[in-house]
XYZ file of C-alpha atoms in Angstrom:
758
model
C -7.656 22.625 -34.861
C -8.198 19.108 -34.399
C -10.366 17.295 -31.914
C -8.952 16.504 -28.817
C -8.318 12.623 -28.550
C -12.049 10.639 -27.422
C -9.663 8.545 -24.373
C -8.354 11.981 -23.238
C -11.739 13.952 -22.824
C -13.051 11.130 -21.205
C -10.177 11.030 -18.359
C -10.539 14.822 -18.441
C -14.419 14.291 -17.633
C -13.992 11.851 -15.013
C -11.072 14.000 -12.935
C -13.573 17.546 -12.698
C -16.533 15.070 -12.035
C -14.023 13.622 -8.877
C -12.948 17.158 -8.721
C -16.494 18.888 -7.828
C -17.093 15.735 -5.089
C -14.165 16.381 -3.448
C -15.121 17.484 0.504
C -13.706 20.203 2.056
C -10.900 17.737 4.120
C -9.755 18.142 8.005
C -7.110 21.330 8.130
C -5.409 19.311 10.679
C -6.128 15.673 10.634
C -5.735 12.539 13.674
C -8.106 13.396 15.747
C -9.212 9.999 17.476
C -12.962 10.708 17.450
C -15.928 13.129 15.215
C -16.362 14.430 18.906
C -13.497 16.314 21.117
C -13.532 14.334 24.603
C -14.701 16.251 28.038
C -12.611 15.999 31.161
C -14.845 14.148 32.723
C -16.767 11.011 32.950
C -20.230 11.746 30.489
C -22.793 9.810 32.186
C -26.200 11.453 30.504
C -27.397 8.172 27.820
C -26.958 9.331 24.251
C -26.917 7.260 20.968
C -23.461 6.108 19.648
C -21.692 9.081 17.833
C -21.294 8.433 14.372
C -18.425 7.995 12.261
C -15.644 10.594 11.468
C -16.242 12.749 8.399
C -13.532 10.454 6.460
C -14.980 7.685 7.134
C -17.970 4.442 5.950
C -18.307 1.272 6.289
C -19.334 -1.508 3.721
C -22.318 -0.211 1.863
C -25.521 -2.390 2.541
C -26.061 -5.396 0.457
C -27.340 -8.734 1.699
C -25.212 -12.001 2.192
C -27.158 -12.540 -1.706
C -25.858 -9.638 -3.301
C -29.523 -7.790 -2.521
C -29.281 -3.946 -1.844
C -30.912 -3.133 1.578
C -31.860 0.679 1.017
C -30.289 0.715 4.802
C -27.654 3.480 5.726
C -24.218 2.239 6.255
C -24.595 2.711 9.921
C -26.858 0.195 9.606
C -23.981 -2.685 9.806
C -22.850 -0.850 13.401
C -23.665 -1.166 17.065
C -26.339 1.040 18.318
C -28.128 1.722 21.016
C -27.235 4.373 23.544
C -27.042 1.458 27.103
C -24.292 -1.537 27.087
C -25.772 -4.771 26.432
C -25.279 -8.100 26.180
C -24.359 -9.999 22.709
C -28.909 -11.191 23.112
C -29.531 -7.249 23.966
C -30.085 -7.189 26.990
C -29.078 -4.150 28.764
C -26.089 -4.666 31.794
C -26.166 -2.506 34.912
C -22.532 -3.309 35.558
C -19.669 -4.283 33.807
C -16.796 -3.914 36.257
C -17.519 -5.980 38.743
C -17.960 -9.996 38.636
C -21.280 -11.256 40.563
C -19.454 -13.135 43.411
C -20.700 -14.893 46.974
C -20.568 -11.836 48.973
C -17.845 -8.130 47.637
C -14.939 -10.854 48.945
C -15.923 -14.143 47.753
C -15.240 -16.214 45.102
C -16.967 -15.347 41.881
C -20.082 -17.461 40.498
C -20.388 -20.111 37.524
C -23.479 -18.584 36.881
C -21.681 -15.268 35.673
C -22.920 -15.610 32.071
C -21.771 -12.147 31.360
C -18.471 -12.731 32.582
C -18.394 -16.062 30.824
C -19.809 -13.776 27.686
C -17.343 -11.351 27.857
C -14.348 -13.330 28.942
C -15.396 -16.319 26.074
C -15.075 -13.108 22.984
C -11.977 -11.475 24.134
C -10.171 -15.035 23.820
C -11.549 -15.236 20.712
C -11.321 -11.846 19.407
C -8.269 -12.828 17.326
C -8.544 -14.517 14.241
C -5.071 -15.814 12.352
C -3.087 -13.527 10.353
C -2.395 -13.782 6.690
C 0.781 -15.763 6.020
C 1.710 -13.048 4.171
C 0.242 -9.429 3.691
C 0.030 -9.655 7.200
C 0.371 -5.913 7.380
C -2.064 -4.157 5.695
C -4.309 -0.793 5.090
C -6.895 0.070 3.569
C -9.433 2.834 2.266
C -13.067 2.732 -0.051
C -13.524 4.268 -3.102
C -14.691 4.451 -6.368
C -13.608 3.557 -10.102
C -14.781 5.415 -13.286
C -14.240 3.892 -16.276
C -13.214 5.908 -19.474
C -14.006 3.602 -21.878
C -11.305 2.756 -23.917
C -11.026 -0.873 -23.298
C -14.430 -1.728 -25.106
C -12.751 -2.890 -28.061
C -10.785 -5.558 -25.768
C -13.536 -6.671 -23.242
C -16.749 -6.855 -22.188
C -16.185 -5.985 -18.993
C -19.142 -3.722 -17.897
C -17.377 -1.367 -15.355
C -14.620 -0.588 -18.099
C -17.268 1.104 -19.892
C -17.015 5.177 -20.274
C -18.894 6.893 -17.171
C -19.384 4.314 -14.980
C -19.064 4.271 -11.476
C -17.858 1.319 -9.544
C -16.825 1.056 -5.740
C -13.772 -0.089 -4.419
C -12.149 -1.191 -1.487
C -8.220 -1.396 -1.679
C -5.799 -2.820 0.796
C -2.359 -1.902 0.681
C 0.375 -4.123 2.462
C 4.074 -5.823 3.085
C 4.831 -9.088 2.532
C 7.187 -10.560 4.683
C 6.164 -9.051 8.527
C 3.530 -9.525 10.797
C 0.544 -7.302 12.120
C 3.250 -5.728 14.132
C 6.010 -4.801 12.191
C 6.665 -1.492 10.970
C 5.571 -0.091 7.559
C 8.376 1.025 6.098
C 10.618 -2.087 5.898
C 12.693 -3.607 2.507
C 9.767 -5.326 1.088
C 7.612 -5.820 -1.715
C 4.156 -4.462 -1.080
C 0.777 -5.754 -2.005
C -2.142 -3.611 -4.064
C -4.997 -5.494 -4.154
C -8.695 -3.859 -5.474
C -11.750 -5.780 -4.842
C -14.519 -4.005 -7.829
C -18.018 -4.241 -6.301
C -19.117 -4.611 -10.065
C -22.786 -5.318 -11.172
C -21.799 -8.374 -12.886
C -19.655 -9.794 -9.376
C -16.992 -9.251 -7.969
C -13.617 -8.521 -9.502
C -10.446 -9.069 -7.595
C -7.361 -7.785 -8.763
C -4.490 -8.369 -6.848
C -1.215 -7.163 -7.589
C 1.948 -5.672 -6.003
C 4.136 -2.502 -6.441
C 6.679 -4.859 -8.554
C 5.449 -5.885 -11.776
C 7.652 -8.795 -11.920
C 7.949 -12.200 -8.602
C 10.781 -14.218 -7.054
C 9.792 -17.172 -9.024
C 8.024 -18.714 -11.708
C 5.736 -21.996 -10.622
C 3.352 -21.236 -7.718
C 4.736 -24.898 -6.938
C 7.644 -22.527 -4.941
C 5.661 -20.399 -2.759
C 6.291 -21.811 -0.014
C 9.480 -22.158 -0.227
C 10.629 -18.159 -1.174
C 8.059 -17.506 2.349
C 9.815 -19.802 4.078
C 13.288 -18.275 3.168
C 12.301 -14.899 3.665
C 10.089 -15.161 6.855
C 12.052 -15.064 10.926
C 14.110 -18.182 11.263
C 12.001 -20.625 12.681
C 14.264 -21.597 15.606
C 14.782 -17.774 16.602
C 12.082 -15.936 14.472
C 14.153 -13.259 13.761
C 14.609 -11.378 11.954
C 11.148 -9.725 11.482
C 9.842 -7.912 8.671
C 13.198 -8.035 6.346
C 15.409 -9.762 3.630
C 18.535 -8.818 5.089
C 19.686 -12.262 6.844
C 20.928 -15.950 5.469
C 17.544 -17.684 4.519
C 16.792 -15.193 2.051
C 19.084 -14.897 0.630
C 20.118 -18.564 0.512
C 17.068 -19.391 -1.511
C 17.229 -16.324 -4.102
C 20.710 -16.811 -5.082
C 20.161 -21.125 -5.348
C 16.839 -19.998 -7.591
C 18.239 -17.612 -9.857
C 15.049 -16.536 -11.514
C 14.492 -14.615 -8.715
C 17.233 -12.404 -9.525
C 14.837 -10.049 -11.093
C 12.396 -9.419 -8.600
C 15.417 -9.346 -6.274
C 16.953 -6.224 -8.177
C 13.495 -4.290 -7.984
C 13.362 -4.133 -3.925
C 16.947 -3.791 -3.670
C 15.929 -0.223 -6.074
C 13.969 2.754 -4.210
C 10.716 0.449 -5.286
C 11.439 -1.484 -1.801
C 10.939 0.989 0.288
C 7.851 3.784 -0.786
C 7.574 7.547 0.626
C 3.826 6.348 0.842
C 0.982 4.273 -0.263
C 0.050 7.300 -2.894
C 2.759 7.502 -4.442
C 3.319 3.494 -5.482
C 2.685 2.157 -8.538
C 0.954 -1.548 -8.728
C 0.924 -4.292 -11.005
C -0.834 -6.491 -11.747
C 2.298 -9.165 -12.008
C 0.778 -11.978 -14.578
C -0.270 -11.684 -17.953
C -4.642 -11.679 -17.929
C -6.857 -13.013 -21.576
C -9.102 -10.372 -21.900
C -12.276 -10.936 -24.527
C -14.738 -8.718 -26.065
C -18.657 -8.456 -26.265
C -17.277 -10.681 -30.457
C -15.805 -12.811 -28.797
C -11.945 -11.679 -30.068
C -9.107 -12.272 -27.592
C -5.982 -9.699 -26.121
C -3.882 -10.633 -23.692
C -2.511 -7.601 -21.067
C -1.065 -6.615 -18.400
C -2.616 -4.308 -15.749
C -0.588 -1.178 -14.688
C -1.833 1.405 -11.902
C -0.446 4.886 -12.381
C -0.607 7.101 -9.377
C -1.365 10.503 -9.991
C 0.775 11.575 -7.496
C 3.874 9.969 -9.197
C 6.178 6.829 -7.412
C 8.357 8.700 -5.205
C 10.607 6.493 -2.639
C 11.957 7.082 1.034
C 15.894 6.972 1.408
C 16.858 3.837 3.272
C 18.058 6.869 6.624
C 15.032 7.341 6.622
C 12.766 4.671 6.498
C 15.207 2.922 9.137
C 14.845 6.096 11.718
C 10.481 6.263 10.246
C 10.546 2.361 11.652
C 11.118 3.888 14.753
C 9.679 6.767 15.289
C 6.364 5.885 13.938
C 5.768 2.357 12.666
C 2.515 3.125 11.645
C 3.865 5.625 9.169
C 2.107 4.763 5.669
C -1.452 3.587 6.579
C -1.367 7.260 8.772
C -0.209 8.686 5.802
C -2.852 7.181 3.717
C -5.581 7.863 6.577
C -4.473 11.353 7.427
C -4.669 12.074 3.647
C -7.800 11.351 3.151
C -9.233 13.077 5.854
C -8.042 15.585 5.060
C -9.676 16.254 1.378
C -6.404 15.085 -0.435
C -7.838 11.954 -2.145
C -5.373 9.832 -3.513
C -6.347 8.274 -7.169
C -5.066 5.693 -9.953
C -4.864 5.701 -13.508
C -5.863 1.936 -14.632
C -3.814 1.095 -16.982
C -3.108 -2.179 -19.895
C -0.611 -3.052 -21.994
C -1.998 -5.020 -24.769
C -0.395 -7.693 -26.414
C -1.904 -10.199 -29.638
C -3.101 -12.951 -28.141
C -0.769 -15.242 -30.298
C -0.194 -18.847 -29.993
C 2.995 -18.432 -28.419
C 2.332 -16.105 -26.583
C 5.518 -14.160 -27.105
C 5.676 -10.762 -27.057
C 9.018 -9.050 -28.923
C 11.028 -12.170 -27.788
C 9.144 -12.216 -24.394
C 7.592 -14.872 -22.531
C 3.867 -13.825 -21.874
C 3.137 -16.747 -19.211
C 6.568 -15.731 -17.684
C 6.131 -13.772 -14.442
C 9.346 -12.991 -14.042
C 9.291 -10.904 -17.014
C 8.526 -6.749 -17.768
C 7.549 -5.875 -21.052
C 8.729 -2.601 -21.572
C 6.712 0.875 -21.717
C 8.810 1.251 -24.861
C 8.095 -1.467 -26.048
C 3.731 -1.298 -25.529
C 2.165 1.561 -23.943
C 0.366 1.683 -20.862
C -3.220 2.733 -22.465
C -5.546 4.293 -19.308
C -9.282 2.601 -19.270
C -10.091 3.763 -16.097
C -9.443 6.644 -12.852
C -9.977 5.397 -9.028
C -9.945 7.866 -6.493
C -9.755 6.580 -2.481
C -11.946 8.957 -0.792
C -13.018 7.162 2.627
C -11.106 5.948 6.063
C -12.881 2.501 6.918
C -15.173 3.438 9.865
C -14.028 -0.289 12.014
C -9.870 -1.916 11.077
C -10.828 -5.429 11.886
C -14.015 -5.865 10.185
C -13.096 -4.169 6.881
C -9.557 -4.276 6.862
C -8.207 -7.271 8.182
C -11.566 -9.201 7.042
C -11.318 -8.283 3.635
C -10.459 -11.728 1.419
C -9.335 -11.288 -2.281
C -9.092 -14.219 -4.590
C -7.647 -14.203 -8.163
C -10.720 -16.019 -9.034
C -13.363 -13.970 -8.662
C -13.512 -12.888 -12.296
C -16.462 -11.061 -14.008
C -17.549 -11.507 -17.997
C -14.887 -10.637 -20.183
C -11.452 -10.722 -17.923
C -10.039 -14.336 -17.813
C -6.911 -15.617 -17.249
C -3.701 -17.577 -18.866
C -2.240 -20.590 -18.328
C 0.602 -18.664 -16.233
C 1.516 -21.496 -13.258
C 1.994 -18.683 -10.335
C -1.285 -17.884 -11.698
C -2.788 -20.533 -12.052
C -1.258 -21.788 -8.046
C -2.689 -18.570 -6.756
C -5.989 -19.496 -8.510
C -5.640 -22.311 -5.737
C -4.332 -20.883 -2.828
C -6.081 -17.570 -2.029
C -9.549 -19.747 -1.990
C -7.745 -21.988 0.377
C -6.672 -20.187 2.726
C -9.385 -17.537 3.162
C -11.642 -20.694 4.417
C -9.147 -21.437 7.173
C -8.365 -17.769 8.319
C -12.368 -16.820 8.281
C -13.147 -20.115 9.895
C -15.737 -21.826 6.906
C -16.949 -21.095 3.028
C -18.972 -18.291 3.567
C -16.539 -15.358 4.323
C -17.933 -13.693 1.274
C -20.717 -13.450 3.194
C -18.797 -10.842 5.377
C -20.279 -7.136 4.789
C -16.527 -5.685 3.661
C -16.928 -9.093 1.226
C -20.100 -9.117 -0.015
C -21.413 -8.648 -4.130
C -22.934 -5.661 -5.142
C -24.873 -8.386 -7.401
C -27.948 -11.484 -6.960
C -26.469 -14.428 -5.902
C -28.465 -17.678 -6.120
C -25.422 -20.153 -5.603
C -27.853 -23.134 -3.986
C -24.430 -23.018 -1.631
C -25.935 -24.119 1.848
C -25.218 -24.245 5.221
C -21.357 -23.964 6.215
C -19.546 -21.840 9.470
C -21.281 -18.722 9.868
C -23.977 -18.714 7.246
C -25.707 -15.555 7.129
C -28.196 -15.758 4.146
C -31.621 -17.944 5.506
C -32.329 -19.514 2.140
C -35.807 -20.385 0.691
C -36.792 -23.411 -0.963
C -36.361 -26.901 -0.836
C -34.308 -27.762 -3.403
C -31.059 -26.406 -3.718
C -30.284 -28.760 -6.790
C -30.402 -28.848 -10.330
C -32.176 -29.310 -12.712
C -35.625 -29.259 -10.120
C -39.333 -28.787 -10.460
C -39.979 -28.659 -6.908
C -38.750 -24.247 -6.552
C -40.314 -24.208 -10.350
C -37.052 -25.169 -11.511
C -35.079 -22.024 -9.929
C -32.190 -21.084 -10.354
C -30.997 -21.121 -14.058
C -28.408 -21.031 -16.139
C -27.304 -18.517 -18.129
C -26.609 -17.922 -21.330
C -23.978 -15.745 -23.205
C -26.448 -13.333 -24.221
C -27.882 -12.842 -20.334
C -24.729 -11.803 -18.763
C -22.746 -15.467 -18.027
C -19.243 -16.173 -17.153
C -17.664 -18.167 -19.965
C -14.010 -19.199 -20.347
C -12.751 -18.343 -23.058
C -11.772 -21.916 -24.661
C -8.268 -22.882 -25.949
C -6.392 -25.394 -26.811
C -4.047 -27.788 -24.453
C -1.164 -28.689 -25.820
C -0.421 -33.061 -26.407
C 2.437 -33.230 -24.441
C 1.671 -35.248 -21.973
C 1.841 -34.719 -17.959
C 5.203 -33.559 -17.448
C 7.139 -31.198 -14.158
C 9.108 -29.217 -15.997
C 9.235 -25.143 -17.774
C 9.611 -23.459 -21.173
C 12.914 -23.285 -22.448
C 12.102 -19.310 -22.380
C 11.619 -19.346 -18.555
C 15.197 -19.913 -18.344
C 16.717 -16.808 -19.065
C 17.234 -15.431 -15.664
C 19.510 -12.277 -16.068
C 18.528 -9.679 -19.303
C 15.917 -8.331 -17.626
C 17.569 -7.720 -14.164
C 20.071 -5.574 -16.839
C 17.816 -4.857 -18.553
C 16.174 -2.443 -14.816
C 20.066 -1.795 -13.127
C 21.270 0.014 -17.216
C 17.616 1.882 -16.860
C 17.985 3.645 -13.455
C 19.756 6.905 -12.683
C 23.004 7.208 -11.245
C 21.179 8.299 -8.072
C 19.464 5.108 -8.140
C 22.332 2.894 -9.066
C 23.747 4.014 -5.956
C 20.632 3.509 -3.807
C 20.473 -0.119 -5.039
C 24.341 -1.121 -4.240
C 23.832 0.437 -1.092
C 21.036 -1.686 -0.548
C 23.048 -4.896 -1.530
C 25.232 -4.161 0.563
C 23.906 -3.735 3.348
C 21.317 -6.840 2.910
C 24.218 -9.194 2.518
C 26.787 -7.402 5.067
C 23.836 -8.815 7.622
C 23.704 -12.240 5.881
C 25.894 -14.605 8.335
C 27.243 -17.570 6.128
C 30.439 -16.526 3.466
C 29.105 -18.698 0.830
C 26.236 -17.103 0.671
C 27.864 -13.462 -0.043
C 30.140 -14.976 -2.659
C 27.182 -16.766 -4.648
C 25.174 -13.234 -4.283
C 27.938 -11.687 -5.803
C 28.303 -14.325 -8.782
C 24.862 -13.424 -9.491
C 25.090 -10.029 -9.569
C 28.118 -10.499 -11.886
C 25.739 -12.103 -14.415
C 23.722 -8.999 -14.358
C 26.900 -5.852 -14.415
C 30.405 -6.102 -13.956
C 29.574 -2.422 -11.955
C 27.187 -3.353 -9.549
C 29.365 -6.772 -8.631
C 32.608 -4.133 -8.227
C 30.869 -1.941 -6.053
C 29.167 -4.593 -3.434
C 32.006 -6.741 -3.498
C 33.943 -3.788 -2.480
C 31.429 -3.116 0.468
C 31.805 -6.435 1.628
C 35.298 -6.936 1.743
C 35.153 -10.193 -0.916
C 37.231 -10.700 -4.367
C 34.872 -9.788 -7.642
C 34.315 -13.018 -9.493
C 33.923 -13.204 -13.150
C 29.902 -13.514 -15.131
C 29.482 -16.853 -15.788
C 27.955 -15.712 -18.424
C 27.958 -13.281 -21.448
C 26.554 -10.059 -21.119
C 23.087 -9.458 -22.501
C 22.505 -6.218 -24.377
C 19.640 -4.710 -24.049
C 18.264 -1.574 -24.758
C 17.746 0.444 -21.498
C 13.573 1.777 -20.233
C 13.429 4.938 -19.219
C 10.283 4.023 -18.015
C 11.071 1.664 -15.375
C 13.262 5.359 -13.265
C 12.000 6.965 -10.680
C 13.563 10.185 -11.234
C 13.405 13.599 -13.692
C 10.128 14.291 -13.456
C 7.606 16.996 -11.910
C 4.415 15.928 -9.559
C 1.278 17.184 -8.100
C 2.033 17.900 -4.186
C -0.943 16.925 -3.274
C -1.532 15.971 0.592
C 2.719 16.750 1.302
C 2.851 17.234 4.712
C 5.356 20.491 5.217
C 6.358 21.297 9.273
C 6.272 25.094 10.360
C 9.047 25.942 12.392
C 8.406 29.105 15.289
C 8.652 29.784 18.772
C 6.274 32.355 17.935
C 7.928 35.613 19.004
C 9.539 35.466 14.405
C 6.661 36.959 12.176
C 3.454 34.963 13.520
C 1.495 36.822 10.406
C 3.981 35.230 8.623
C 3.459 32.012 9.659
C -0.645 32.358 9.765
C -0.120 33.603 6.230
C 2.250 30.493 4.316
C -0.191 27.884 7.185
C -3.156 29.190 4.978
C -0.849 28.588 1.759
C -0.094 25.349 2.094
C -3.626 24.477 2.777
C -5.080 26.205 -0.190
C -2.141 24.233 -1.987
C -3.765 20.907 -1.400
C -0.789 20.280 1.244
C -0.954 19.967 4.829
C 0.539 22.039 7.092
C 1.552 21.357 10.496
C 3.293 23.704 13.296
C 5.991 22.964 15.262
C 7.425 24.965 18.243
C 9.250 24.240 21.048
C 6.057 23.398 23.730
C 2.441 22.576 22.803
C -0.179 25.108 22.904
C -1.489 28.347 20.819
C 0.366 30.675 19.772
C -0.131 34.022 19.586
C -3.102 36.015 21.074
C -6.338 33.975 22.557
C -8.063 36.002 19.474
C -6.243 34.883 16.817
C -4.248 31.964 18.017
C -1.811 29.553 15.765
C -2.157 26.015 17.250
C 1.385 24.246 17.705
C 0.722 20.507 16.308
C 3.835 19.172 17.003
C 6.997 19.910 19.965
C 10.345 19.080 19.639
C 9.777 16.297 21.556
C 7.652 15.200 19.051
C 9.044 15.779 16.003
C 11.575 14.219 13.613
C 12.311 15.605 10.198
C 11.495 12.140 8.849
C 7.281 13.003 8.785
C 8.190 16.360 6.881
C 8.032 16.454 3.017
C 9.608 19.827 3.480
C 10.609 22.436 6.586
C 9.989 26.274 6.560
C 11.559 28.055 9.414
C 9.770 31.085 10.656
C 12.298 31.682 13.494
C 15.454 30.377 15.600
C 14.603 28.986 18.406
C 16.296 29.094 21.504
C 17.384 25.616 23.014
C 13.972 25.222 25.411
C 13.583 24.742 28.933
C 13.265 20.792 28.188
C 16.684 20.841 26.107
C 19.618 18.637 28.108
C 20.292 14.922 26.869
C 18.411 13.458 30.317
C 14.905 14.874 28.905
C 15.013 14.438 25.638
C 17.802 12.097 24.224
C 18.287 14.176 20.398
C 18.795 17.662 22.843
C 22.237 16.183 22.885
C 22.878 16.314 19.359
C 24.363 18.959 17.723
C 26.149 22.550 18.389
C 22.868 24.303 20.584
C 24.840 25.236 23.329
C 27.019 27.598 21.361
C 24.877 28.603 18.675
C 21.592 29.099 20.786
C 18.958 27.391 18.927
C 17.639 24.259 19.963
C 19.734 21.422 19.279
C 16.792 19.389 18.230
C 15.768 21.331 15.696
C 19.476 21.470 14.157
C 19.125 17.652 14.077
C 15.709 18.031 12.346
C 17.105 20.307 9.758
C 20.050 18.535 8.817
C 18.811 14.931 8.501
C 16.195 16.809 6.168
C 19.207 17.592 4.518
C 20.936 14.579 4.394
C 16.873 13.076 2.958
C 17.283 15.203 0.180
C 14.212 17.270 1.176
C 13.468 20.834 0.438
C 14.220 23.671 2.799
C 12.923 27.230 3.403
C 13.465 30.107 5.689
C 12.518 33.626 6.164
C 13.622 36.268 8.144
C 14.789 35.165 11.957
C 14.271 31.529 10.221
C 18.033 31.977 8.119
C 20.066 32.072 11.416
C 18.922 27.946 11.858
C 20.676 27.133 8.305
C 23.911 28.999 9.612
C 24.012 27.452 13.033
C 23.208 23.820 11.397
C 26.102 25.092 8.849
C 23.836 24.572 5.872
C 24.359 28.124 4.253
C 22.516 30.204 1.417
C 23.127 28.350 -1.933
C 23.000 24.799 -0.702
C 20.944 22.716 -3.453
C 17.260 22.655 -2.335
C 17.743 25.482 0.474
C 15.933 28.807 -0.132
C 15.730 32.313 1.722
C 13.069 33.706 0.752
C 11.352 37.866 1.609
C 8.705 36.726 3.061
C 6.884 33.440 4.075
C 5.017 33.423 0.880
C 8.171 33.522 -1.247
C 9.936 30.221 0.564
C 7.062 28.838 0.582
C 6.701 29.472 -3.613
C 10.185 28.033 -4.193
C 10.019 24.903 -1.684
C 7.008 23.591 -3.491
C 8.510 24.520 -6.940
C 11.120 21.729 -5.402
C 8.753 19.099 -3.947
C 7.443 18.402 -7.732
C 10.529 16.592 -7.976
C 10.070 14.844 -4.546
C 12.918 15.135 -3.887
C 16.499 17.934 -3.866
C 18.554 15.138 -5.654
C 21.756 17.550 -6.676
C 22.640 16.695 -3.416
C 23.297 12.821 -4.071
C 26.611 12.608 -5.870
C 26.455 9.500 -7.625
C 30.441 7.942 -7.987
C 29.035 5.280 -10.716
């Protein structure tokens, strides 16, 4: 027998170790606290409740990177009694100090002033971009496969490194919806023993612009119009399309955004990319150019456009809820970190592709992604503001073995990220906030400033010195110093320009378009038609069609038809490219961990089957949600089935699949004045609650698997979905129906329902 690949063997060991560590999760995630509430106000003093089992805060390190050995709870407030900020206990916090019960409030009320003043200053400036985000704690384990290309210690075999990951949307404010069409941020903070390493990427491997000096322009163009502050969290408006059609370097990123990548199903099913080319250096001083990739273990999956629009209305927190609930239920999301490697040649080109151009990819068929480690997210934050909102990333947070390149967008980001953290977080000491603290010892000689929490010792914060014994000392390469890779700077003189290799703006967009499946192409056409159809200015639409004509004639023709405009001629010959199958999201089977399965019943039809299928869904690593006409429990008190959703509160977009155990008749609240959804469909004539018919037809329209057994088959008939429809199954039992639905879930959606014209 041939020996197993050592990288694959190391990866298997990591996966096994993670699986052993996975704790049983909550069967029904989403409880607001660790203990159920009581009806009456509690009056007996007690210590604060601990966080829920799925939550924890930052590890306890000092502001100077020293482990404190204290439990994480030491980061939280403690004590049974309400106090002032200085710890004085309070006997009342509902009444201001007044001159008599009806008298004026007294200026001396120090508690009122402290409470109101702190409230007035609770908000910090939100991020200019990536304001809307969600995050989780986790661990990264190296495979050891990167040893030949980098000396970064956290990538060595078996090394475990704590991480904190923040996912985000780019354009919207903190209060915008999760499921808008937008680029997503994928930022990872590695708390390595050599210092913090921040890998700050996106879910799209290319960017709109090639030079950071244009970043304010592209964001100003994408943000709401300054006169009306609309539209929020979207690119379907004139200023965005005006900019990207005048700056055709944006074409590649825009095409990715108009694809299904712009509306991911879940952060757990989203790729991440470092975007730029980085330079790695190994222990011998040899260098390699790389691009970083995060590959989700659950596969890459997206919403369909109508589903995304409905979700934005009925559950604007869809993505952050999905991430938190999956972690709470024990379905820990995982990604493999991989690298594409390239020789560090003088021209920094590979297969004719300029590696310093952030609007270009290298197809995986030319440079395969090599897995080098596994990341598992296994805990939710215990406080959103202290962790998710205050986490501060910076591309200049590097560790020995990882260096930057001369990518002009990357160079500008190295300045911008540090500058914005100082503005948002009140000064240069943002790294001392608990979520940002390094796990490596710090002796930086940086002093004072806003929010300084380290108590520095010594009298000589300068070097060289003799008064502090010469400390701190400089390190060398043999003692772990970070040393930039020496690089020759071209002697061409100062110039505001770009390399000629940056000029090709259409070859790679054509590569992406031709790599899509027919169904994905249909979605791209629909996205362009919708976005440009929302623009007011005719010239912007016509200019956009000229850009599309240089990508593909059929793409341009289909969009022009939808806009009711003539089809322009291409101004450039179409590039001859070889499609990259790796760019398509369709065609493979993936794990079903954490998928949401709705189980519909009225409590009278085969309740034993409901119990059985609910347990089977849990055992398969998915999350079952029982849906019934009303809340409460079903069945006898000795063995009740808890209802998690009602026909009033449920909507198809929450579920990845539906199982129908019965055909509930219209419920007492099934009329339009009480629930507008009840006005839909033919419930009165079919004898089935119209809200259930709406749910089933929506799920069918969005390509979701639907299974039924016994009386549930009547719902399919009432909804006009006969047996034999793609992805609609009728089983002899609940378990038989679930088996077929689970097999369909592995493909993400029932793609046979979408008949492409392209």
